[in-house]
Short mmCIF file of C-alpha atoms in Angstrom, two decimals:
data_model
loop_
_atom_site.label_atom_id
_atom_site.label_comp_id
_atom_site.label_asym_id
_atom_site.label_seq_id
_atom_site.Cartn_x
_atom_site.Cartn_y
_atom_site.Cartn_z
CA MET C 1104 91.71 112.12 120.54
CA SER C 1105 91.60 112.77 117.20
CA GLU C 1106 94.60 115.69 116.50
CA PRO C 1107 92.96 119.12 115.93
CA VAL C 1108 92.35 120.73 113.21
CA LYS C 1109 94.06 123.72 112.30
CA GLY C 1110 93.50 125.94 109.95
CA LYS C 1111 94.08 130.53 109.14
CA VAL C 1112 92.25 133.20 107.52
CA GLU C 1113 93.78 135.49 106.30
CA TRP C 1114 92.61 139.03 105.75
CA PHE C 1115 93.45 140.15 101.47
CA LYS C 1116 91.64 143.31 99.74
CA ASP C 1117 88.98 144.88 101.63
CA TYR C 1118 86.67 142.89 102.64
CA GLN C 1119 87.93 139.52 101.35
CA PHE C 1120 89.52 137.18 103.30
CA ILE C 1121 91.39 134.18 101.99
CA GLY C 1122 90.97 130.80 104.09
CA ARG C 1123 93.01 127.35 104.65
CA ILE C 1124 93.38 124.34 106.79
CA GLU C 1125 96.40 123.64 107.26
CA SER C 1126 96.79 120.31 105.87
CA ASP C 1127 95.01 120.71 102.83
CA LYS C 1128 96.44 121.63 99.80
CA CYS C 1129 93.71 124.65 98.71
CA SER C 1130 92.14 128.06 100.01
CA VAL C 1131 89.02 129.45 100.07
CA ILE C 1132 88.68 133.22 99.11
CA LEU C 1133 85.84 134.21 101.42
CA GLY C 1134 83.34 137.28 102.05
CA GLU C 1135 82.90 139.34 98.53
CA GLY C 1136 84.08 137.69 95.73
CA GLY C 1137 83.84 134.96 96.80
CA ILE C 1138 81.52 132.84 99.06
CA SER C 1139 79.90 133.52 102.82
CA PRO C 1140 81.04 131.57 105.58
CA MET C 1141 77.63 130.80 105.95
CA LYS C 1142 76.47 129.40 102.71
CA LEU C 1143 80.29 127.89 102.76
CA LEU C 1144 78.13 125.94 106.44
CA LEU C 1145 75.48 124.50 103.31
CA LEU C 1146 78.09 123.21 101.19
CA SER C 1147 80.42 121.76 103.80
CA VAL C 1148 76.78 119.64 104.51
CA ALA C 1149 75.63 119.23 100.73
CA GLY C 1150 79.53 116.86 101.29
CA CYS C 1151 79.79 116.09 104.24
CA THR C 1152 76.68 113.52 103.38
CA ALA C 1153 77.98 113.56 99.59
CA TYR C 1154 81.04 111.73 100.49
CA ASP C 1155 79.13 108.82 103.19
CA VAL C 1156 76.23 108.40 99.91
CA VAL C 1157 78.48 107.52 98.13
CA MET C 1158 80.78 105.53 100.31
CA ILE C 1159 77.61 104.01 101.53
CA LEU C 1160 76.37 102.88 98.36
CA GLN C 1161 79.96 101.47 97.08
CA LYS C 1162 79.94 99.33 100.27
CA MET C 1163 76.53 97.87 99.45
CA ARG C 1164 77.30 97.37 96.34
CA GLU C 1165 74.55 99.35 95.27
CA PRO C 1166 75.04 100.10 91.56
CA ILE C 1167 74.50 103.97 92.27
CA GLU C 1168 76.58 106.38 88.53
CA GLY C 1169 76.35 109.76 89.92
CA LEU C 1170 74.99 111.04 92.61
CA GLU C 1171 73.99 115.41 93.67
CA VAL C 1172 72.34 117.42 96.16
CA GLU C 1173 70.56 119.81 96.45
CA ILE C 1174 70.84 121.70 99.80
CA SER C 1175 68.32 125.10 100.60
CA GLY C 1176 68.67 126.55 104.10
CA GLU C 1177 66.48 129.29 105.02
CA ARG C 1178 68.02 131.79 108.75
CA ARG C 1179 66.53 133.19 110.68
CA GLU C 1180 66.21 136.89 111.02
CA GLU C 1181 67.88 138.11 114.66
CA HIS C 1182 71.46 137.91 114.84
CA PRO C 1183 73.16 135.74 114.96
CA LYS C 1184 71.25 134.73 111.55
CA ILE C 1185 71.43 130.19 111.87
CA TYR C 1186 69.74 128.41 109.58
CA ARG C 1187 66.70 127.13 111.27
CA LYS C 1188 65.45 125.03 107.97
CA VAL C 1189 67.55 123.62 106.07
CA HIS C 1190 66.73 120.59 103.83
CA LEU C 1191 69.01 118.70 100.98
CA HIS C 1192 67.16 116.58 97.76
CA TYR C 1193 69.40 114.32 96.80
CA ARG C 1194 69.63 113.08 92.89
CA ILE C 1195 70.23 109.43 92.17
CA HIS C 1196 72.32 108.36 89.32
CA GLY C 1197 71.85 104.75 88.27
CA ASN C 1198 69.61 101.04 89.78
CA VAL C 1199 69.90 101.81 92.76
CA ARG C 1200 66.78 100.30 95.47
CA GLU C 1201 65.07 103.06 96.56
CA GLU C 1202 65.24 100.57 99.63
CA LYS C 1203 69.20 101.17 99.87
CA ALA C 1204 69.18 104.99 98.99
CA LYS C 1205 66.23 105.72 101.87
CA ARG C 1206 68.50 103.57 104.04
CA ALA C 1207 72.44 105.32 103.29
CA ILE C 1208 70.08 108.31 103.29
CA GLU C 1209 68.77 108.07 106.67
CA LEU C 1210 72.57 105.99 107.80
CA SER C 1211 74.66 109.06 106.70
CA GLN C 1212 71.68 111.82 108.68
CA ASP C 1213 71.58 110.22 112.15
CA LYS C 1214 75.00 108.45 111.96
CA TYR C 1215 78.31 110.37 110.15
CA CYS C 1216 77.62 113.26 108.81
CA SER C 1217 79.30 115.71 111.90
CA ALA C 1218 78.57 118.60 109.91
CA SER C 1219 74.51 117.71 109.66
CA ALA C 1220 74.95 116.65 113.61
CA HIS C 1221 76.33 120.31 113.95
CA MET C 1222 73.74 122.33 112.16
CA LYS C 1223 70.73 120.40 113.76
CA LEU C 1224 72.24 121.03 117.13
CA SER C 1225 72.61 124.35 116.08
CA GLY C 1226 68.33 124.16 115.99
CA ALA C 1227 68.15 123.82 113.11
CA GLU C 1228 65.49 121.97 111.08
CA LEU C 1229 67.28 119.53 108.53
CA THR C 1230 65.00 117.38 106.71
CA TYR C 1231 65.03 115.53 103.08
CA SER C 1232 64.09 114.27 100.11
CA PHE C 1233 65.20 111.82 96.80
CA GLU C 1234 64.54 110.41 94.54
CA ILE C 1235 66.38 107.62 91.56
CA ILE C 1236 67.42 108.52 87.96
CA ARG C 1237 67.65 105.53 86.55
CA PRO C 1238 70.00 104.43 82.63
CA GLY C 1239 67.79 106.25 80.22
CA GLU C 1240 65.44 108.72 82.77
CA ASP C 1241 68.58 112.02 82.40
#
């Protein structure tokens, strides 16, 4: 069994909170003047899958030169206002083969990305698209 992840959120002032994970060196400001927890959740999904896709394409020995993942989410109207739809758009830079890019994204979404899995388990419909930007096209 893995070690538990521990963190802490402290009220700073007004409606601002500072969050830290015990073993990490960075902090995040939540609330006013910072990022909302639900927006941070979206960025977590994008960051998780971006990490996977880069790692998988590198292991496939594909010449990836850059990656951007754009994410958008639609929330329910009623409380709790969880995400009901999430869309990811991958912009892959380099002479990456289309079938390899698609496979890397599928592996991330169907097997490796824990944040995407959490989103799906909450009932969100998760979709994605991608494009490959070859050198000289940007």
